[in-house]
């Protein structure tokens, strides 16, 4: 602590999960959802993002509310999604598929369908690498001619605990200004095109933008944000999955104008390439540069991932919010942090659900469900 500076621990809340008799953490899995239903009302929650980060948030949130909407980025241009996008001119279905799978229940039906839609073909032919769910989503788009209705049908088939919406109805290209993308020119800023390339750049991402620059938002996504009690942004790939939502003008307007309380959920660690070396507070700073008028009520972070709490508190206060710390990493992620594990850390759905539930309760219930 800086000499003469008062302690600021009182300005950050630590969310501690309940403990079992043996001392291990216990997070509520389905009890909060049953409690809300019993009272006849549930919080309306909208989660925005893409990829594994959004999936983690949805797997947690479906445990505590039955009124859940996912708004998903549609700028992916790699893998199966990129191939379908190039061949058929459709929205990239991959992140939409992952969100639907995350909303599947824990019963046999839900887990079976989650595995089926996530299954990828392995062959020597054209089907190699395609995910079953991608093909199913695109088939329904072609059959129904309606992105929202088609995703509703897939959700009904899977028994999804919530609905999934694309943030825009047109395929988007993500572009980034990157310092040192070419290692031979470390001081040169170049434009890097495509989400897959941005995510893997070896340079430092300065900013991102979308092409087209003013894509139309899906009306149902805007309505969901305006009607929500809580809006969750993140975790996820910061420049390629989280910030793109703020680059859709109608969606940013809705996020700014909504009476919902807004939570920014941080990653467990910097992402190699895209945010390598980023501190938690730097994630907030680059988000603020892309959407300077957007405020947040709460910034949620894993307590083990915040080495400098004062700096994170300062960054959160500039966004209008407070910091909540909670243990939300999976046990495997924690063990890898102390060893030589090479995979990315993952959120524990039940611990993340417990953190969200406590935030909802401790920051006051608003709207029709209070």
mmCIF file of C-alpha atoms in Angstrom:
data_model
loop_
_atom_site.group_PDB
_atom_site.id
_atom_site.type_symbol
_atom_site.label_atom_id
_atom_site.label_comp_id
_atom_site.label_asym_id
_atom_site.label_seq_id
_atom_site.Cartn_x
_atom_site.Cartn_y
_atom_site.Cartn_z
ATOM 1 C CA UNK A 1 0.000 0.000 0.000
ATOM 2 C CA UNK A 2 1.206 3.514 -0.797
ATOM 3 C CA UNK A 3 2.459 5.338 2.346
ATOM 4 C CA UNK A 4 -0.218 7.684 3.662
ATOM 5 C CA UNK A 5 -2.901 6.157 1.451
ATOM 6 C CA UNK A 6 -5.862 4.620 3.279
ATOM 7 C CA UNK A 7 -6.662 0.969 2.720
ATOM 8 C CA UNK A 8 -9.257 0.364 0.019
ATOM 9 C CA UNK A 9 -10.196 -3.187 0.950
ATOM 10 C CA UNK A 10 -13.529 -1.832 2.100
ATOM 11 C CA UNK A 11 -14.323 -0.836 -1.463
ATOM 12 C CA UNK A 12 -14.075 -4.344 -2.881
ATOM 13 C CA UNK A 13 -16.418 -7.112 -1.855
ATOM 14 C CA UNK A 14 -15.259 -10.695 -1.663
ATOM 15 C CA UNK A 15 -17.993 -13.183 -2.505
ATOM 16 C CA UNK A 16 -17.370 -16.295 -0.443
ATOM 17 C CA UNK A 17 -19.208 -19.500 -1.390
ATOM 18 C CA UNK A 18 -20.924 -21.506 1.314
ATOM 19 C CA UNK A 19 -18.820 -24.222 2.911
ATOM 20 C CA UNK A 20 -19.575 -27.902 3.444
ATOM 21 C CA UNK A 21 -18.833 -29.616 6.737
ATOM 22 C CA UNK A 22 -15.550 -30.904 5.300
ATOM 23 C CA UNK A 23 -14.453 -27.354 4.477
ATOM 24 C CA UNK A 24 -14.846 -27.556 0.680
ATOM 25 C CA UNK A 25 -16.793 -24.984 -1.316
ATOM 26 C CA UNK A 26 -20.448 -25.560 -2.026
ATOM 27 C CA UNK A 27 -22.181 -23.526 -4.702
ATOM 28 C CA UNK A 28 -25.942 -23.655 -5.310
ATOM 29 C CA UNK A 29 -26.657 -25.486 -8.560
ATOM 30 C CA UNK A 30 -30.442 -25.353 -8.988
ATOM 31 C CA UNK A 31 -31.774 -24.154 -5.660
ATOM 32 C CA UNK A 32 -31.880 -20.432 -6.597
ATOM 33 C CA UNK A 33 -33.846 -21.161 -9.789
ATOM 34 C CA UNK A 34 -36.386 -23.178 -7.831
ATOM 35 C CA UNK A 35 -36.630 -20.348 -5.314
ATOM 36 C CA UNK A 36 -37.319 -17.728 -7.995
ATOM 37 C CA UNK A 37 -39.954 -19.952 -9.644
ATOM 38 C CA UNK A 38 -41.627 -20.554 -6.303
ATOM 39 C CA UNK A 39 -42.089 -16.821 -5.870
ATOM 40 C CA UNK A 40 -43.626 -16.585 -9.316
ATOM 41 C CA UNK A 41 -40.927 -14.349 -10.774
ATOM 42 C CA UNK A 42 -37.373 -14.674 -12.027
ATOM 43 C CA UNK A 43 -34.743 -12.156 -13.026
ATOM 44 C CA UNK A 44 -34.639 -11.462 -16.740
ATOM 45 C CA UNK A 45 -30.984 -11.901 -17.656
ATOM 46 C CA UNK A 46 -29.231 -11.189 -20.956
ATOM 47 C CA UNK A 47 -25.689 -12.475 -21.480
ATOM 48 C CA UNK A 48 -23.553 -11.161 -24.336
ATOM 49 C CA UNK A 49 -20.365 -12.621 -25.761
ATOM 50 C CA UNK A 50 -19.195 -15.563 -27.776
ATOM 51 C CA UNK A 51 -17.191 -18.755 -27.694
ATOM 52 C CA UNK A 52 -16.113 -20.520 -24.528
ATOM 53 C CA UNK A 53 -16.497 -17.426 -22.345
ATOM 54 C CA UNK A 54 -20.183 -16.985 -23.132
ATOM 55 C CA UNK A 55 -20.732 -20.730 -22.758
ATOM 56 C CA UNK A 56 -19.298 -20.563 -19.240
ATOM 57 C CA UNK A 57 -21.595 -17.687 -18.323
ATOM 58 C CA UNK A 58 -24.664 -19.421 -19.737
ATOM 59 C CA UNK A 59 -23.891 -22.722 -18.010
ATOM 60 C CA UNK A 60 -23.833 -20.756 -14.754
ATOM 61 C CA UNK A 61 -26.816 -18.487 -15.365
ATOM 62 C CA UNK A 62 -29.192 -21.290 -16.418
ATOM 63 C CA UNK A 63 -28.769 -22.621 -12.872
ATOM 64 C CA UNK A 64 -30.249 -19.491 -11.301
ATOM 65 C CA UNK A 65 -32.881 -18.213 -13.736
ATOM 66 C CA UNK A 66 -35.242 -19.579 -16.342
ATOM 67 C CA UNK A 67 -35.564 -16.223 -18.120
ATOM 68 C CA UNK A 68 -32.244 -16.149 -19.942
ATOM 69 C CA UNK A 69 -31.252 -14.774 -23.355
ATOM 70 C CA UNK A 70 -27.858 -15.117 -25.022
ATOM 71 C CA UNK A 71 -26.807 -12.478 -27.564
ATOM 72 C CA UNK A 72 -23.958 -13.897 -29.626
ATOM 73 C CA UNK A 73 -21.288 -12.319 -31.807
ATOM 74 C CA UNK A 74 -21.366 -13.271 -35.504
ATOM 75 C CA UNK A 75 -17.931 -12.287 -36.778
ATOM 76 C CA UNK A 76 -16.291 -15.740 -36.733
ATOM 77 C CA UNK A 77 -14.534 -16.612 -39.970
ATOM 78 C CA UNK A 78 -12.512 -19.683 -39.036
ATOM 79 C CA UNK A 79 -13.040 -23.439 -39.016
ATOM 80 C CA UNK A 80 -16.414 -24.964 -39.848
ATOM 81 C CA UNK A 81 -18.195 -21.631 -39.367
ATOM 82 C CA UNK A 82 -15.890 -19.867 -41.801
ATOM 83 C CA UNK A 83 -16.301 -22.574 -44.426
ATOM 84 C CA UNK A 84 -20.105 -22.467 -44.211
ATOM 85 C CA UNK A 85 -20.047 -18.692 -44.260
ATOM 86 C CA UNK A 86 -17.870 -18.633 -47.401
ATOM 87 C CA UNK A 87 -19.790 -21.373 -49.206
ATOM 88 C CA UNK A 88 -23.377 -20.417 -48.338
ATOM 89 C CA UNK A 89 -23.189 -16.744 -47.369
ATOM 90 C CA UNK A 90 -24.779 -17.431 -43.965
ATOM 91 C CA UNK A 91 -24.066 -16.129 -40.496
ATOM 92 C CA UNK A 92 -21.264 -18.106 -38.847
ATOM 93 C CA UNK A 93 -23.152 -20.641 -36.689
ATOM 94 C CA UNK A 94 -20.343 -21.834 -34.408
ATOM 95 C CA UNK A 95 -20.722 -19.494 -31.431
ATOM 96 C CA UNK A 96 -24.513 -19.802 -31.657
ATOM 97 C CA UNK A 97 -24.116 -23.594 -31.477
ATOM 98 C CA UNK A 98 -21.847 -23.369 -28.445
ATOM 99 C CA UNK A 99 -24.347 -21.140 -26.660
ATOM 100 C CA UNK A 100 -27.198 -23.572 -27.336
ATOM 101 C CA UNK A 101 -25.110 -26.480 -26.067
ATOM 102 C CA UNK A 102 -24.296 -24.554 -22.883
ATOM 103 C CA UNK A 103 -28.009 -24.026 -22.261
ATOM 104 C CA UNK A 104 -28.732 -27.773 -22.393
ATOM 105 C CA UNK A 105 -29.876 -29.288 -19.117
ATOM 106 C CA UNK A 106 -27.945 -31.734 -16.981
ATOM 107 C CA UNK A 107 -30.421 -34.573 -17.610
ATOM 108 C CA UNK A 108 -29.810 -37.361 -20.113
ATOM 109 C CA UNK A 109 -31.717 -35.579 -22.907
ATOM 110 C CA UNK A 110 -29.825 -32.331 -22.490
ATOM 111 C CA UNK A 111 -26.377 -33.855 -22.189
ATOM 112 C CA UNK A 112 -26.939 -36.227 -25.113
ATOM 113 C CA UNK A 113 -28.005 -33.415 -27.423
ATOM 114 C CA UNK A 114 -25.203 -31.176 -26.177
ATOM 115 C CA UNK A 115 -22.695 -33.838 -27.215
ATOM 116 C CA UNK A 116 -24.435 -34.382 -30.572
ATOM 117 C CA UNK A 117 -24.477 -30.733 -31.645
ATOM 118 C CA UNK A 118 -20.857 -30.310 -30.557
ATOM 119 C CA UNK A 119 -19.731 -33.458 -32.396
ATOM 120 C CA UNK A 120 -17.296 -32.864 -35.259
ATOM 121 C CA UNK A 121 -16.881 -35.219 -38.191
ATOM 122 C CA UNK A 122 -13.441 -36.681 -38.788
ATOM 123 C CA UNK A 123 -12.886 -37.846 -42.349
ATOM 124 C CA UNK A 124 -10.793 -37.429 -45.447
ATOM 125 C CA UNK A 125 -13.644 -35.665 -47.237
ATOM 126 C CA UNK A 126 -15.526 -32.375 -47.256
ATOM 127 C CA UNK A 127 -17.323 -33.060 -43.971
ATOM 128 C CA UNK A 128 -14.086 -33.141 -42.008
ATOM 129 C CA UNK A 129 -14.149 -30.652 -39.149
ATOM 130 C CA UNK A 130 -17.795 -29.671 -39.542
ATOM 131 C CA UNK A 131 -19.841 -29.656 -36.337
ATOM 132 C CA UNK A 132 -23.244 -31.348 -36.434
ATOM 133 C CA UNK A 133 -24.881 -28.352 -34.769
ATOM 134 C CA UNK A 134 -23.512 -25.967 -37.385
ATOM 135 C CA UNK A 135 -25.101 -27.993 -40.162
ATOM 136 C CA UNK A 136 -28.388 -28.271 -38.268
ATOM 137 C CA UNK A 137 -28.591 -24.526 -37.645
ATOM 138 C CA UNK A 138 -27.781 -23.640 -41.251
ATOM 139 C CA UNK A 139 -30.325 -26.190 -42.534
ATOM 140 C CA UNK A 140 -33.063 -24.591 -40.447
ATOM 141 C CA UNK A 141 -32.023 -21.128 -41.602
ATOM 142 C CA UNK A 142 -32.468 -22.274 -45.180
ATOM 143 C CA UNK A 143 -35.766 -24.020 -44.413
ATOM 144 C CA UNK A 144 -37.368 -21.194 -42.428
ATOM 145 C CA UNK A 145 -35.611 -18.119 -43.810
ATOM 146 C CA UNK A 146 -35.582 -16.628 -40.325
ATOM 147 C CA UNK A 147 -32.540 -16.611 -38.040
ATOM 148 C CA UNK A 148 -34.471 -16.162 -34.803
ATOM 149 C CA UNK A 149 -37.159 -18.767 -35.509
ATOM 150 C CA UNK A 150 -34.580 -21.310 -36.621
ATOM 151 C CA UNK A 151 -32.581 -20.910 -33.413
ATOM 152 C CA UNK A 152 -35.789 -21.245 -31.404
ATOM 153 C CA UNK A 153 -36.459 -24.576 -33.129
ATOM 154 C CA UNK A 154 -32.988 -25.841 -32.338
ATOM 155 C CA UNK A 155 -33.433 -24.721 -28.750
ATOM 156 C CA UNK A 156 -36.708 -26.622 -28.484
ATOM 157 C CA UNK A 157 -35.097 -29.756 -29.836
ATOM 158 C CA UNK A 158 -32.268 -29.518 -27.325
ATOM 159 C CA UNK A 159 -34.509 -28.520 -24.428
ATOM 160 C CA UNK A 160 -32.373 -25.399 -23.989
ATOM 161 C CA UNK A 161 -32.871 -23.433 -20.775
ATOM 162 C CA UNK A 162 -33.038 -20.077 -22.513
ATOM 163 C CA UNK A 163 -32.941 -18.599 -25.993
ATOM 164 C CA UNK A 164 -30.077 -17.698 -28.295
ATOM 165 C CA UNK A 165 -29.975 -14.695 -30.628
ATOM 166 C CA UNK A 166 -27.329 -13.379 -33.034
ATOM 167 C CA UNK A 167 -26.288 -9.793 -32.315
ATOM 168 C CA UNK A 168 -26.736 -8.921 -36.004
ATOM 169 C CA UNK A 169 -28.511 -10.572 -38.930
ATOM 170 C CA UNK A 170 -25.624 -9.938 -41.342
ATOM 171 C CA UNK A 171 -22.204 -11.630 -41.347
ATOM 172 C CA UNK A 172 -19.574 -9.273 -39.981
ATOM 173 C CA UNK A 173 -15.862 -8.929 -40.544
ATOM 174 C CA UNK A 174 -13.728 -8.022 -37.555
ATOM 175 C CA UNK A 175 -10.754 -5.790 -38.261
ATOM 176 C CA UNK A 176 -8.098 -4.650 -35.808
ATOM 177 C CA UNK A 177 -5.308 -2.107 -35.667
ATOM 178 C CA UNK A 178 -2.337 -4.095 -34.383
ATOM 179 C CA UNK A 179 1.071 -2.850 -33.285
ATOM 180 C CA UNK A 180 3.843 -5.204 -34.346
ATOM 181 C CA UNK A 181 1.676 -7.786 -36.094
ATOM 182 C CA UNK A 182 4.663 -8.424 -38.323
ATOM 183 C CA UNK A 183 7.611 -9.226 -36.012
ATOM 184 C CA UNK A 184 9.990 -7.692 -38.532
ATOM 185 C CA UNK A 185 8.303 -4.311 -38.049
ATOM 186 C CA UNK A 186 7.573 -4.135 -34.294
ATOM 187 C CA UNK A 187 6.735 -0.394 -34.295
ATOM 188 C CA UNK A 188 4.378 -0.502 -37.274
ATOM 189 C CA UNK A 189 0.596 -0.455 -36.855
ATOM 190 C CA UNK A 190 -1.234 -2.523 -39.449
ATOM 191 C CA UNK A 191 -4.835 -3.482 -40.128
ATOM 192 C CA UNK A 192 -5.488 -7.163 -39.452
ATOM 193 C CA UNK A 193 -8.636 -8.666 -40.965
ATOM 194 C CA UNK A 194 -10.725 -11.551 -39.697
ATOM 195 C CA UNK A 195 -11.624 -12.738 -36.204
ATOM 196 C CA UNK A 196 -9.434 -15.839 -36.408
ATOM 197 C CA UNK A 197 -6.394 -13.753 -37.385
ATOM 198 C CA UNK A 198 -7.052 -11.099 -34.738
ATOM 199 C CA UNK A 199 -7.356 -13.750 -32.032
ATOM 200 C CA UNK A 200 -3.959 -15.216 -32.911
ATOM 201 C CA UNK A 201 -1.959 -12.071 -33.639
ATOM 202 C CA UNK A 202 1.491 -11.868 -32.085
ATOM 203 C CA UNK A 203 1.240 -8.096 -31.973
ATOM 204 C CA UNK A 204 -0.578 -5.765 -29.598
ATOM 205 C CA UNK A 205 -4.198 -5.053 -30.518
ATOM 206 C CA UNK A 206 -4.859 -1.305 -30.309
ATOM 207 C CA UNK A 207 -8.519 -1.255 -31.322
ATOM 208 C CA UNK A 208 -11.098 -3.215 -33.287
ATOM 209 C CA UNK A 209 -13.933 -2.278 -35.623
ATOM 210 C CA UNK A 210 -16.544 -4.054 -37.722
ATOM 211 C CA UNK A 211 -17.198 -4.148 -41.444
ATOM 212 C CA UNK A 212 -19.827 -2.953 -42.179
ATOM 213 C CA UNK A 213 -19.280 -0.247 -39.578
ATOM 214 C CA UNK A 214 -22.964 0.206 -38.691
ATOM 215 C CA UNK A 215 -24.504 -3.292 -38.869
ATOM 216 C CA UNK A 216 -28.171 -3.616 -37.937
ATOM 217 C CA UNK A 217 -28.846 -5.288 -34.608
ATOM 218 C CA UNK A 218 -31.351 -8.119 -34.392
ATOM 219 C CA UNK A 219 -34.494 -6.390 -33.019
ATOM 220 C CA UNK A 220 -35.180 -9.193 -30.545
ATOM 221 C CA UNK A 221 -31.695 -8.726 -29.088
ATOM 222 C CA UNK A 222 -32.280 -4.996 -28.584
ATOM 223 C CA UNK A 223 -35.667 -5.683 -26.988
ATOM 224 C CA UNK A 224 -34.172 -8.281 -24.649
ATOM 225 C CA UNK A 225 -31.496 -5.858 -23.419
ATOM 226 C CA UNK A 226 -34.009 -3.049 -22.858
ATOM 227 C CA UNK A 227 -36.373 -5.400 -20.998
ATOM 228 C CA UNK A 228 -33.720 -7.092 -18.849
ATOM 229 C CA UNK A 229 -33.187 -6.883 -15.098
ATOM 230 C CA UNK A 230 -29.506 -7.802 -15.461
ATOM 231 C CA UNK A 231 -27.109 -7.667 -18.400
ATOM 232 C CA UNK A 232 -23.867 -9.681 -18.301
ATOM 233 C CA UNK A 233 -20.991 -8.854 -20.670
ATOM 234 C CA UNK A 234 -18.079 -11.301 -20.750
ATOM 235 C CA UNK A 235 -16.096 -13.318 -20.005
ATOM 236 C CA UNK A 236 -14.555 -14.207 -23.356
ATOM 237 C CA UNK A 237 -11.995 -13.221 -25.967
ATOM 238 C CA UNK A 238 -11.915 -9.504 -25.271
ATOM 239 C CA UNK A 239 -11.354 -8.053 -28.725
ATOM 240 C CA UNK A 240 -13.046 -10.763 -30.805
ATOM 241 C CA UNK A 241 -16.039 -11.822 -28.660
ATOM 242 C CA UNK A 242 -16.772 -9.164 -26.026
ATOM 243 C CA UNK A 243 -16.053 -5.736 -27.527
ATOM 244 C CA UNK A 244 -17.769 -6.474 -30.913
ATOM 245 C CA UNK A 245 -21.160 -6.149 -29.180
ATOM 246 C CA UNK A 246 -20.295 -2.530 -28.424
ATOM 247 C CA UNK A 247 -19.612 -1.868 -32.112
ATOM 248 C CA UNK A 248 -23.221 -2.510 -33.187
ATOM 249 C CA UNK A 249 -24.788 0.951 -32.781
ATOM 250 C CA UNK A 250 -28.344 -0.136 -31.913
ATOM 251 C CA UNK A 251 -27.075 -2.710 -29.439
ATOM 252 C CA UNK A 252 -24.732 -0.218 -27.775
ATOM 253 C CA UNK A 253 -27.605 2.272 -27.499
ATOM 254 C CA UNK A 254 -29.719 -0.406 -25.810
ATOM 255 C CA UNK A 255 -26.893 -1.314 -23.420
ATOM 256 C CA UNK A 256 -26.467 2.354 -22.538
ATOM 257 C CA UNK A 257 -30.170 3.129 -22.143
ATOM 258 C CA UNK A 258 -31.415 -0.046 -20.418
ATOM 259 C CA UNK A 259 -32.590 0.227 -16.825
ATOM 260 C CA UNK A 260 -31.012 -3.173 -16.181
ATOM 261 C CA UNK A 261 -28.011 -3.456 -13.937
ATOM 262 C CA UNK A 262 -24.862 -4.280 -15.857
ATOM 263 C CA UNK A 263 -22.164 -6.758 -14.857
ATOM 264 C CA UNK A 264 -18.774 -7.012 -16.562
ATOM 265 C CA UNK A 265 -17.381 -10.502 -16.013
ATOM 266 C CA UNK A 266 -13.616 -10.728 -16.421
ATOM 267 C CA UNK A 267 -11.491 -13.579 -17.740
ATOM 268 C CA UNK A 268 -9.427 -15.839 -15.528
ATOM 269 C CA UNK A 269 -6.223 -14.999 -17.405
ATOM 270 C CA UNK A 270 -4.994 -12.998 -20.399
ATOM 271 C CA UNK A 271 -5.532 -14.721 -23.725
ATOM 272 C CA UNK A 272 -2.357 -15.684 -25.591
ATOM 273 C CA UNK A 273 -2.002 -13.433 -28.607
ATOM 274 C CA UNK A 274 -5.078 -11.247 -28.316
ATOM 275 C CA UNK A 275 -4.581 -9.902 -24.780
ATOM 276 C CA UNK A 276 -1.196 -11.322 -23.814
ATOM 277 C CA UNK A 277 0.212 -9.433 -20.839
ATOM 278 C CA UNK A 278 -3.035 -7.587 -20.103
ATOM 279 C CA UNK A 279 -3.849 -6.880 -16.461
ATOM 280 C CA UNK A 280 -7.499 -7.082 -15.338
ATOM 281 C CA UNK A 281 -7.695 -3.289 -15.238
ATOM 282 C CA UNK A 282 -6.332 -2.966 -18.755
ATOM 283 C CA UNK A 283 -9.258 -5.047 -20.016
ATOM 284 C CA UNK A 284 -11.550 -2.381 -18.563
ATOM 285 C CA UNK A 285 -9.515 0.454 -20.052
ATOM 286 C CA UNK A 286 -9.643 -0.868 -23.633
ATOM 287 C CA UNK A 287 -13.365 -1.565 -23.315
ATOM 288 C CA UNK A 288 -13.924 2.009 -22.153
ATOM 289 C CA UNK A 289 -12.035 3.338 -25.172
ATOM 290 C CA UNK A 290 -14.449 1.504 -27.473
ATOM 291 C CA UNK A 291 -17.601 2.546 -25.566
ATOM 292 C CA UNK A 292 -16.781 5.603 -23.409
ATOM 293 C CA UNK A 293 -20.408 6.271 -22.393
ATOM 294 C CA UNK A 294 -21.168 2.730 -21.225
ATOM 295 C CA UNK A 295 -21.240 2.240 -17.450
ATOM 296 C CA UNK A 296 -21.253 -0.919 -15.355
ATOM 297 C CA UNK A 297 -22.612 -1.536 -11.881
ATOM 298 C CA UNK A 298 -20.398 -4.497 -11.030
ATOM 299 C CA UNK A 299 -17.072 -5.869 -12.243
ATOM 300 C CA UNK A 300 -16.733 -9.554 -11.338
ATOM 301 C CA UNK A 301 -13.273 -11.122 -11.176
ATOM 302 C CA UNK A 302 -11.699 -14.260 -9.812
ATOM 303 C CA UNK A 303 -9.884 -13.257 -6.653
ATOM 304 C CA UNK A 304 -6.771 -15.240 -7.603
ATOM 305 C CA UNK A 305 -6.520 -13.407 -10.953
ATOM 306 C CA UNK A 306 -6.243 -9.887 -9.495
ATOM 307 C CA UNK A 307 -2.716 -9.108 -8.294
ATOM 308 C CA UNK A 308 -3.364 -5.341 -7.994
ATOM 309 C CA UNK A 309 -6.757 -4.741 -6.429
ATOM 310 C CA UNK A 310 -6.371 -0.969 -6.076
ATOM 311 C CA UNK A 311 -5.778 -0.518 -9.812
ATOM 312 C CA UNK A 312 -8.795 -2.675 -10.661
ATOM 313 C CA UNK A 313 -10.937 -0.690 -8.214
ATOM 314 C CA UNK A 314 -9.828 2.549 -9.892
ATOM 315 C CA UNK A 315 -10.659 1.200 -13.360
ATOM 316 C CA UNK A 316 -14.048 -0.104 -12.190
ATOM 317 C CA UNK A 317 -14.916 3.218 -10.579
ATOM 318 C CA UNK A 318 -14.183 5.012 -13.836
ATOM 319 C CA UNK A 319 -16.859 2.757 -15.374
ATOM 320 C CA UNK A 320 -19.236 3.622 -12.533
ATOM 321 C CA UNK A 321 -18.997 0.248 -10.823
ATOM 322 C CA UNK A 322 -17.693 -1.681 -7.841
ATOM 323 C CA UNK A 323 -15.484 -4.762 -7.811
ATOM 324 C CA UNK A 324 -16.716 -8.155 -6.653
ATOM 325 C CA UNK A 325 -14.130 -10.889 -6.111
ATOM 326 C CA UNK A 326 -15.086 -14.551 -5.967
ATOM 327 C CA UNK A 327 -13.410 -17.913 -6.507
ATOM 328 C CA UNK A 328 -14.912 -18.885 -9.873
ATOM 329 C CA UNK A 329 -12.149 -20.979 -11.476
ATOM 330 C CA UNK A 330 -12.529 -24.731 -11.806
ATOM 331 C CA UNK A 331 -10.437 -26.908 -9.509
ATOM 332 C CA UNK A 332 -8.525 -28.125 -12.562
ATOM 333 C CA UNK A 333 -7.686 -24.524 -13.526
ATOM 334 C CA UNK A 334 -6.443 -23.806 -10.021
ATOM 335 C CA UNK A 335 -4.227 -26.895 -10.003
ATOM 336 C CA UNK A 336 -2.835 -25.994 -13.430
ATOM 337 C CA UNK A 337 -1.943 -22.518 -12.203
ATOM 338 C CA UNK A 338 0.408 -24.085 -9.684
ATOM 339 C CA UNK A 339 1.859 -26.556 -12.123
ATOM 340 C CA UNK A 340 2.717 -26.795 -15.783
ATOM 341 C CA UNK A 341 -0.740 -27.294 -17.261
ATOM 342 C CA UNK A 342 -0.932 -25.969 -20.781
ATOM 343 C CA UNK A 343 -4.678 -25.554 -21.350
ATOM 344 C CA UNK A 344 -6.601 -22.346 -20.757
ATOM 345 C CA UNK A 345 -8.211 -21.919 -17.331
ATOM 346 C CA UNK A 346 -11.949 -22.551 -17.184
ATOM 347 C CA UNK A 347 -14.753 -21.220 -15.017
ATOM 348 C CA UNK A 348 -16.556 -23.615 -12.704
ATOM 349 C CA UNK A 349 -20.282 -23.347 -13.614
ATOM 350 C CA UNK A 350 -21.516 -23.804 -10.053
ATOM 351 C CA UNK A 351 -19.030 -21.372 -8.515
ATOM 352 C CA UNK A 352 -19.802 -18.808 -11.220
ATOM 353 C CA UNK A 353 -23.525 -19.372 -10.636
ATOM 354 C CA UNK A 354 -23.009 -18.745 -6.921
ATOM 355 C CA UNK A 355 -21.157 -15.493 -7.677
ATOM 356 C CA UNK A 356 -23.861 -14.243 -10.045
ATOM 357 C CA UNK A 357 -26.595 -15.210 -7.587
ATOM 358 C CA UNK A 358 -24.950 -13.294 -4.766
ATOM 359 C CA UNK A 359 -24.436 -10.256 -6.990
ATOM 360 C CA UNK A 360 -28.113 -10.309 -7.956
ATOM 361 C CA UNK A 361 -29.163 -10.526 -4.313
ATOM 362 C CA UNK A 362 -26.629 -8.153 -2.775
ATOM 363 C CA UNK A 363 -27.078 -5.393 -5.356
ATOM 364 C CA UNK A 364 -30.827 -5.342 -5.002
ATOM 365 C CA UNK A 365 -33.627 -6.833 -7.011
ATOM 366 C CA UNK A 366 -35.091 -4.467 -9.549
ATOM 367 C CA UNK A 367 -37.829 -4.621 -12.104
ATOM 368 C CA UNK A 368 -40.944 -6.812 -12.035
ATOM 369 C CA UNK A 369 -39.293 -9.693 -10.144
ATOM 370 C CA UNK A 370 -38.288 -7.775 -6.997
#
